Amino acid sequence: MAHTTETALAANAFSGRPDHTAPVNPPPDHARSATALPDYAPVPPGALGPALNEDGYYVGRIERNLYWVTDSIYQAMFLTTRDGVVLVDAPPTIGRNLFRAIQEVARANDKPETVTHLIYSHSHADHIGASALFGKDVVRIGHTETRRILQRAGDPDRPAPEDTFEDVYVLNVGGETLELNYHGPNHSPDNIFVYAPKQKTLMLVDVLYAGWAPFRNLAMAQDVQGSVKAVDVAMGYPWETLVGGHLGRLGVRADGELQKQYLSDLDAGLRAALNSLDPAPFLARYKSSGNAWAINKAYLDALAKQAADPVIAKYLDRLAGVDIYTTENAFSLLESLRLESNVLGPFAVRN
């Protein structure tokens, strides 16, 4: 902390130095950087999840023998059965707290606490980077593309799944069932839908965000149109509870409908901006210098902002983080519309 005037004067008196020769002590780097950080809109209370315990996690029942665990940033899901535990994802930020959560629940229910099956929602390390903690005997299950990606990666923390599937995989363990489905690329080329029919619960990671705007660039979607479509596919399931893989609370169907509307509003705003925003000032400013990248950046950024601003205003008290990532989300959707959907605006075929 920076010295106050009174503290500095006292230090000078103690050292015998005259006041005007006292050294100026600048605040530490971390303090200076903290004061320079931007302010964002308050998080709506409904976006927040339950409080964490002293170990830094929360575990709760979804329905019957299905549970979820979160550290308020990431989420995993697990089934306790008479034959062992089926875990979906192993986020490294939760790490060994997964064992604590599973042990807590299994012992309370007089069920085995050994994880016998580990399902990968997809290949990304932030969701399965703690897989290696479960050893070599656990049966790892994932899409065939997940196996291909992880074999190429050669990451010891993410052993490739041994059991794979192309379209549908029904897992029955100890009287419990999970249905795994692949509906095409979305957030990643291999991201799957995990559905618990008895519990009417869907786990779909990095696509739907309960109470929040999607993470930047539509959750870094590798297939933007696939991610948008995945929202509709998800809403076609008869789920009542959503495990989205991120943040601190579970989702309900109203969360899915809200994100659908958010994406629809962004899409409409971008289409309107492509038809209305005049590129002439951007060309006049940068064309003479031959700086094509400056033209494109300034114009595309302006398009994204024009579409994002009214969406931010509309959802500011309904979706947490909408002011943080909506302009970036608009940019990703804009590029997808231009490059994949042929919505070109002024970039259309020249006469």
Short mmCIF file of C-alpha atoms in Angstrom, two decimals:
data_model
loop_
_atom_site.label_atom_id
_atom_site.label_comp_id
_atom_site.label_asym_id
_atom_site.label_seq_id
_atom_site.Cartn_x
_atom_site.Cartn_y
_atom_site.Cartn_z
CA MET A 1 0.00 0.00 0.00
CA ALA A 2 1.27 3.52 -0.76
CA HIS A 3 2.48 5.59 2.22
CA THR A 4 0.07 8.27 3.41
CA THR A 5 1.40 11.79 4.06
CA GLU A 6 1.21 11.17 7.80
CA THR A 7 3.14 7.90 7.52
CA ALA A 8 5.84 9.54 5.42
CA LEU A 9 6.24 12.43 7.89
CA ALA A 10 6.57 10.02 10.79
CA ALA A 11 9.18 8.02 8.91
CA ASN A 12 11.15 11.21 8.19
CA ALA A 13 11.09 12.28 11.83
CA PHE A 14 12.32 8.85 12.93
CA SER A 15 15.19 8.86 10.44
CA GLY A 16 16.20 12.45 11.01
CA ARG A 17 15.73 13.28 7.30
CA PRO A 18 14.19 16.62 6.36
CA ASP A 19 10.69 16.31 4.90
CA HIS A 20 11.67 17.59 1.45
CA THR A 21 14.27 14.85 1.06
CA ALA A 22 11.86 12.01 1.87
CA PRO A 23 11.84 9.41 -0.90
CA VAL A 24 8.58 8.97 -2.79
CA ASN A 25 7.36 5.39 -2.50
CA PRO A 26 5.23 4.48 -5.52
CA PRO A 27 2.49 1.91 -5.00
CA PRO A 28 3.46 -1.69 -5.80
CA ASP A 29 2.91 -2.85 -9.37
CA HIS A 30 -0.11 -4.95 -8.41
CA ALA A 31 -1.73 -1.96 -6.69
CA ARG A 32 -1.15 0.30 -9.70
CA SER A 33 -2.56 -2.31 -12.07
CA ALA A 34 -5.60 -2.84 -9.87
CA THR A 35 -6.49 0.85 -9.91
CA ALA A 36 -6.24 0.82 -13.71
CA LEU A 37 -8.65 -2.10 -14.15
CA PRO A 38 -11.95 -1.26 -15.84
CA ASP A 39 -15.28 -1.26 -14.07
CA TYR A 40 -18.12 -3.46 -15.30
CA ALA A 41 -21.83 -3.65 -14.68
CA PRO A 42 -22.91 -5.39 -11.46
CA VAL A 43 -23.66 -9.09 -11.71
CA PRO A 44 -27.42 -9.68 -11.43
CA PRO A 45 -28.02 -11.69 -8.24
CA GLY A 46 -29.85 -14.40 -10.18
CA ALA A 47 -26.68 -15.23 -12.11
CA LEU A 48 -24.79 -16.31 -9.03
CA GLY A 49 -24.71 -19.82 -7.64
CA PRO A 50 -24.50 -21.31 -4.16
CA ALA A 51 -21.70 -20.48 -1.76
CA LEU A 52 -18.60 -22.68 -1.80
CA ASN A 53 -17.42 -24.66 1.20
CA GLU A 54 -14.07 -24.14 2.94
CA ASP A 55 -12.36 -26.43 0.42
CA GLY A 56 -13.52 -24.23 -2.46
CA TYR A 57 -16.31 -26.26 -4.03
CA TYR A 58 -20.03 -26.87 -3.87
CA VAL A 59 -21.66 -30.24 -4.50
CA GLY A 60 -25.41 -30.68 -4.79
CA ARG A 61 -28.06 -33.10 -5.88
CA ILE A 62 -29.71 -32.50 -9.22
CA GLU A 63 -32.23 -35.34 -9.08
CA ARG A 64 -32.12 -38.82 -7.55
CA ASN A 65 -28.53 -40.16 -7.90
CA LEU A 66 -27.31 -37.36 -10.20
CA TYR A 67 -25.11 -34.62 -8.74
CA TRP A 68 -23.07 -31.64 -9.83
CA VAL A 69 -19.97 -29.96 -8.45
CA THR A 70 -18.66 -26.46 -9.11
CA ASP A 71 -15.93 -24.06 -8.04
CA SER A 72 -18.08 -21.17 -9.40
CA ILE A 73 -16.03 -21.13 -12.61
CA TYR A 74 -16.26 -24.73 -13.86
CA GLN A 75 -18.75 -27.55 -13.43
CA ALA A 76 -18.72 -31.35 -13.55
CA MET A 77 -21.55 -33.88 -13.16
CA PHE A 78 -21.60 -37.37 -11.67
CA LEU A 79 -23.90 -40.34 -11.10
CA THR A 80 -23.59 -42.53 -8.03
CA THR A 81 -24.62 -46.12 -8.73
CA ARG A 82 -24.45 -49.48 -6.98
CA ASP A 83 -21.51 -50.37 -9.25
CA GLY A 84 -19.49 -47.15 -8.93
CA VAL A 85 -19.46 -43.53 -10.02
CA VAL A 86 -19.86 -42.17 -13.55
CA LEU A 87 -18.17 -38.76 -13.85
CA VAL A 88 -18.67 -36.32 -16.71
CA ASP A 89 -15.61 -34.09 -17.18
CA ALA A 90 -12.71 -33.42 -14.83
CA PRO A 91 -11.92 -29.69 -14.81
CA PRO A 92 -8.44 -29.03 -13.43
CA THR A 93 -9.57 -26.00 -11.40
CA ILE A 94 -11.81 -28.35 -9.40
CA GLY A 95 -9.10 -31.01 -9.45
CA ARG A 96 -8.89 -33.17 -6.33
CA ASN A 97 -12.01 -31.55 -4.96
CA LEU A 98 -13.79 -33.92 -7.35
CA PHE A 99 -12.71 -36.78 -5.10
CA ARG A 100 -13.88 -34.92 -1.99
CA ALA A 101 -17.27 -34.13 -3.52
CA ILE A 102 -17.81 -37.68 -4.77
CA GLN A 103 -16.71 -39.20 -1.47
CA GLU A 104 -19.03 -36.90 0.47
CA VAL A 105 -22.04 -37.87 -1.62
CA ALA A 106 -21.29 -41.59 -2.04
CA ARG A 107 -20.72 -42.17 1.67
CA ALA A 108 -23.90 -40.31 2.56
CA ASN A 109 -25.84 -42.54 0.15
CA ASP A 110 -24.00 -45.75 1.08
CA LYS A 111 -22.78 -46.13 -2.52
CA PRO A 112 -19.32 -47.01 -3.89
CA GLU A 113 -17.09 -43.95 -4.28
CA THR A 114 -14.77 -45.34 -6.95
CA VAL A 115 -15.03 -43.60 -10.31
CA THR A 116 -15.43 -46.41 -12.84
CA HIS A 117 -16.31 -44.33 -15.93
CA LEU A 118 -15.17 -40.87 -17.04
CA ILE A 119 -17.01 -39.22 -19.92
CA TYR A 120 -15.34 -36.44 -21.89
CA SER A 121 -17.72 -33.73 -23.10
CA HIS A 122 -14.94 -32.68 -25.51
CA SER A 123 -11.18 -32.52 -25.75
CA HIS A 124 -10.40 -29.11 -24.25
CA ALA A 125 -7.97 -29.15 -21.34
CA ASP A 126 -9.93 -26.71 -19.20
CA HIS A 127 -12.70 -29.32 -18.89
CA ILE A 128 -10.81 -32.62 -18.78
CA GLY A 129 -7.31 -31.60 -17.74
CA ALA A 130 -7.62 -33.47 -14.42
CA SER A 131 -8.46 -36.77 -16.13
CA ALA A 132 -5.10 -38.33 -15.30
CA LEU A 133 -5.92 -38.09 -11.58
CA PHE A 134 -8.32 -41.01 -12.04
CA GLY A 135 -5.62 -43.44 -13.12
CA LYS A 136 -5.49 -46.05 -15.82
CA ASP A 137 -8.34 -48.30 -14.71
CA VAL A 138 -11.18 -45.82 -15.24
CA VAL A 139 -13.09 -46.35 -18.50
CA ARG A 140 -12.81 -43.16 -20.53
CA ILE A 141 -15.58 -42.49 -23.04
CA GLY A 142 -15.72 -39.84 -25.75
CA HIS A 143 -16.41 -39.07 -29.36
CA THR A 144 -14.14 -40.55 -32.02
CA GLU A 145 -12.97 -37.03 -32.87
CA THR A 146 -12.06 -36.50 -29.21
CA ARG A 147 -9.84 -39.57 -29.38
CA ARG A 148 -8.19 -38.35 -32.58
CA ILE A 149 -7.53 -34.88 -31.15
CA LEU A 150 -6.10 -36.22 -27.90
CA GLN A 151 -3.92 -38.81 -29.62
CA ARG A 152 -2.44 -36.00 -31.67
CA ALA A 153 -1.99 -33.81 -28.57
CA GLY A 154 -0.18 -36.53 -26.62
CA ASP A 155 -1.05 -34.82 -23.35
CA PRO A 156 -0.48 -37.13 -20.34
CA ASP A 157 -3.07 -35.15 -18.35
CA ARG A 158 -5.73 -35.99 -20.96
CA PRO A 159 -5.47 -39.68 -21.88
CA ALA A 160 -7.44 -40.40 -25.05
CA PRO A 161 -10.76 -42.20 -24.49
CA GLU A 162 -10.74 -45.92 -25.11
CA ASP A 163 -14.49 -46.24 -25.74
CA THR A 164 -15.63 -44.04 -28.59
CA PHE A 165 -18.72 -43.47 -30.69
CA GLU A 166 -19.80 -41.60 -33.82
CA ASP A 167 -23.42 -40.62 -33.22
CA VAL A 168 -25.04 -42.30 -30.20
CA TYR A 169 -23.72 -44.08 -27.10
CA VAL A 170 -25.99 -45.30 -24.30
CA LEU A 171 -24.15 -45.97 -21.06
CA ASN A 172 -25.86 -48.19 -18.46
CA VAL A 173 -24.07 -48.57 -15.15
CA GLY A 174 -25.57 -49.89 -11.93
CA GLY A 175 -29.16 -49.24 -12.96
CA GLU A 176 -28.45 -45.68 -14.18
CA THR A 177 -28.39 -44.40 -17.76
CA LEU A 178 -26.68 -41.61 -19.66
CA GLU A 179 -27.31 -40.97 -23.35
CA LEU A 180 -24.41 -39.47 -25.29
CA ASN A 181 -25.19 -37.84 -28.63
CA TYR A 182 -23.15 -36.08 -31.27
CA HIS A 183 -25.00 -33.48 -33.33
CA GLY A 184 -22.07 -32.12 -35.33
CA PRO A 185 -19.35 -29.58 -34.55
CA ASN A 186 -20.22 -26.55 -32.44
CA HIS A 187 -17.99 -25.08 -29.75
CA SER A 188 -15.41 -27.66 -30.80
CA PRO A 189 -15.37 -30.35 -33.50
CA ASP A 190 -16.12 -33.04 -30.89
CA ASN A 191 -18.45 -31.47 -28.33
CA ILE A 192 -21.23 -33.88 -27.30
CA PHE A 193 -24.62 -33.75 -25.57
CA VAL A 194 -24.89 -35.81 -22.36
CA TYR A 195 -28.48 -36.50 -21.33
CA ALA A 196 -29.75 -38.19 -18.16
CA PRO A 197 -33.31 -39.21 -19.09
CA LYS A 198 -34.50 -40.27 -15.62
CA GLN A 199 -33.30 -36.99 -14.16
CA LYS A 200 -34.32 -34.85 -17.17
CA THR A 201 -30.89 -33.22 -17.12
CA LEU A 202 -28.74 -32.15 -20.06
CA MET A 203 -25.03 -31.46 -19.84
CA LEU A 204 -23.87 -29.37 -22.77
CA VAL A 205 -20.59 -27.57 -22.25
CA ASP A 206 -19.53 -24.17 -23.64
CA VAL A 207 -22.77 -23.57 -25.53
CA LEU A 208 -25.43 -22.44 -23.04
CA TYR A 209 -24.57 -20.14 -20.13
CA ALA A 210 -27.07 -20.01 -17.28
CA GLY A 211 -27.58 -16.39 -16.30
CA TRP A 212 -24.61 -15.10 -18.25
CA ALA A 213 -23.76 -13.86 -21.72
CA PRO A 214 -21.54 -16.35 -23.58
CA PHE A 215 -17.81 -16.11 -23.02
CA ARG A 216 -15.83 -14.06 -25.55
CA ASN A 217 -16.17 -14.80 -29.27
CA LEU A 218 -19.19 -17.00 -28.55
CA ALA A 219 -17.12 -19.16 -26.22
CA MET A 220 -14.26 -19.28 -28.71
CA ALA A 221 -16.52 -21.33 -30.96
CA GLN A 222 -14.66 -23.24 -33.62
CA ASP A 223 -17.91 -23.51 -35.58
CA VAL A 224 -20.04 -20.43 -34.91
CA GLN A 225 -23.05 -21.53 -36.93
CA GLY A 226 -22.80 -24.96 -35.31
CA SER A 227 -22.85 -23.35 -31.87
CA VAL A 228 -25.90 -21.28 -32.73
CA LYS A 229 -27.62 -24.39 -34.07
CA ALA A 230 -26.61 -26.34 -30.95
CA VAL A 231 -28.74 -24.01 -28.83
CA ASP A 232 -31.79 -25.03 -30.87
CA VAL A 233 -30.81 -28.70 -30.69
CA ALA A 234 -30.45 -28.42 -26.92
CA MET A 235 -33.86 -26.86 -26.55
CA GLY A 236 -35.29 -29.82 -28.44
CA TYR A 237 -34.35 -32.12 -25.54
CA PRO A 238 -36.97 -32.47 -22.77
CA TRP A 239 -34.57 -31.34 -20.07
CA GLU A 240 -35.52 -29.42 -16.97
CA THR A 241 -31.99 -28.89 -15.62
CA LEU A 242 -28.90 -27.81 -17.54
CA VAL A 243 -25.27 -28.37 -16.58
CA GLY A 244 -23.41 -25.93 -18.81
CA GLY A 245 -19.87 -26.65 -17.67
CA HIS A 246 -19.22 -23.10 -16.47
CA LEU A 247 -20.02 -20.65 -13.71
CA GLY A 248 -21.81 -21.10 -10.43
CA ARG A 249 -25.36 -22.27 -11.01
CA LEU A 250 -27.42 -24.78 -12.90
CA GLY A 251 -29.64 -23.74 -15.76
CA VAL A 252 -33.37 -23.93 -16.35
CA ARG A 253 -35.25 -23.77 -19.63
CA ALA A 254 -35.78 -20.03 -19.31
CA ASP A 255 -31.99 -19.62 -19.50
CA GLY A 256 -31.93 -21.40 -22.85
CA GLU A 257 -34.76 -19.30 -24.22
CA LEU A 258 -33.02 -16.13 -23.06
CA GLN A 259 -29.78 -17.05 -24.83
CA LYS A 260 -31.71 -17.89 -28.00
CA GLN A 261 -33.22 -14.40 -27.93
CA TYR A 262 -29.84 -12.80 -27.20
CA LEU A 263 -28.30 -14.52 -30.23
CA SER A 264 -31.30 -13.66 -32.40
CA ASP A 265 -31.03 -9.99 -31.43
CA LEU A 266 -27.31 -9.96 -32.24
CA ASP A 267 -27.98 -11.60 -35.61
CA ALA A 268 -30.70 -9.10 -36.51
CA GLY A 269 -28.54 -6.18 -35.42
CA LEU A 270 -25.61 -7.33 -37.53
CA ARG A 271 -27.73 -7.83 -40.63
CA ALA A 272 -29.16 -4.35 -40.19
CA ALA A 273 -25.72 -2.83 -39.64
CA LEU A 274 -24.34 -4.47 -42.78
CA ASN A 275 -27.09 -2.78 -44.75
CA SER A 276 -26.87 0.62 -43.08
CA LEU A 277 -23.32 1.44 -42.00
CA ASP A 278 -21.61 3.45 -44.75
CA PRO A 279 -18.07 2.23 -45.47
CA ALA A 280 -17.14 5.49 -47.26
CA PRO A 281 -15.66 7.30 -44.21
CA PHE A 282 -13.45 4.29 -43.45
CA LEU A 283 -12.23 4.14 -47.03
CA ALA A 284 -11.59 7.88 -47.07
CA ARG A 285 -9.54 7.68 -43.89
CA TYR A 286 -7.33 4.71 -44.74
CA LYS A 287 -7.45 3.88 -48.46
CA SER A 288 -4.91 6.49 -49.54
CA SER A 289 -2.27 4.88 -47.34
CA GLY A 290 -2.98 1.46 -48.82
CA ASN A 291 -3.67 0.09 -45.33
CA ALA A 292 -6.28 -2.56 -46.10
CA TRP A 293 -6.13 -4.01 -42.59
CA ALA A 294 -6.96 -0.61 -41.07
CA ILE A 295 -10.01 -0.31 -43.34
CA ASN A 296 -11.26 -3.75 -42.40
CA LYS A 297 -10.59 -3.48 -38.68
CA ALA A 298 -12.18 -0.07 -38.26
CA TYR A 299 -15.23 -0.94 -40.35
CA LEU A 300 -15.82 -4.43 -38.93
CA ASP A 301 -15.32 -3.20 -35.37
CA ALA A 302 -17.84 -0.44 -36.02
CA LEU A 303 -20.34 -2.97 -37.38
CA ALA A 304 -19.94 -5.17 -34.31
CA LYS A 305 -20.33 -2.22 -31.95
CA GLN A 306 -23.40 -0.90 -33.74
CA ALA A 307 -25.07 -4.29 -33.38
CA ALA A 308 -23.86 -4.92 -29.83
CA ASP A 309 -24.73 -1.62 -28.15
CA PRO A 310 -28.55 -2.03 -28.14
CA VAL A 311 -28.21 -5.69 -27.14
CA ILE A 312 -26.04 -4.72 -24.18
CA ALA A 313 -28.61 -2.13 -23.11
CA LYS A 314 -31.47 -4.62 -23.44
CA TYR A 315 -29.87 -7.42 -21.42
CA LEU A 316 -27.76 -5.46 -18.91
CA ASP A 317 -29.88 -6.43 -15.92
CA ARG A 318 -30.73 -9.90 -17.25
CA LEU A 319 -27.41 -11.46 -18.29
CA ALA A 320 -24.22 -11.12 -16.28
CA GLY A 321 -21.19 -10.04 -18.29
CA VAL A 322 -23.26 -8.83 -21.23
CA ASP A 323 -21.28 -5.58 -21.23
CA ILE A 324 -17.98 -7.47 -21.20
CA TYR A 325 -18.22 -9.85 -24.14
CA THR A 326 -21.17 -8.87 -26.35
CA THR A 327 -19.12 -6.79 -28.79
CA GLU A 328 -16.66 -9.66 -29.21
CA ASN A 329 -19.55 -12.08 -29.60
CA ALA A 330 -21.02 -9.80 -32.24
CA PHE A 331 -17.73 -9.76 -34.12
CA SER A 332 -17.53 -13.56 -34.24
CA LEU A 333 -21.12 -13.82 -35.41
CA LEU A 334 -20.49 -11.08 -37.98
CA GLU A 335 -17.56 -12.96 -39.50
CA SER A 336 -19.60 -16.15 -39.56
CA LEU A 337 -22.46 -14.39 -41.33
CA ARG A 338 -20.08 -12.93 -43.90
CA LEU A 339 -17.88 -15.93 -44.54
CA GLU A 340 -20.22 -18.87 -43.97
CA SER A 341 -23.72 -17.51 -44.65
CA ASN A 342 -22.90 -15.10 -47.50
CA VAL A 343 -24.46 -12.12 -45.71
CA LEU A 344 -22.01 -9.68 -47.25
CA GLY A 345 -23.57 -6.21 -47.14
CA PRO A 346 -21.11 -3.83 -48.86
CA PHE A 347 -18.75 -6.76 -49.50
CA ALA A 348 -21.16 -8.30 -52.01
CA VAL A 349 -20.40 -8.87 -55.72
CA ARG A 350 -19.30 -5.63 -57.26
CA ASN A 351 -21.27 -4.27 -60.21
#
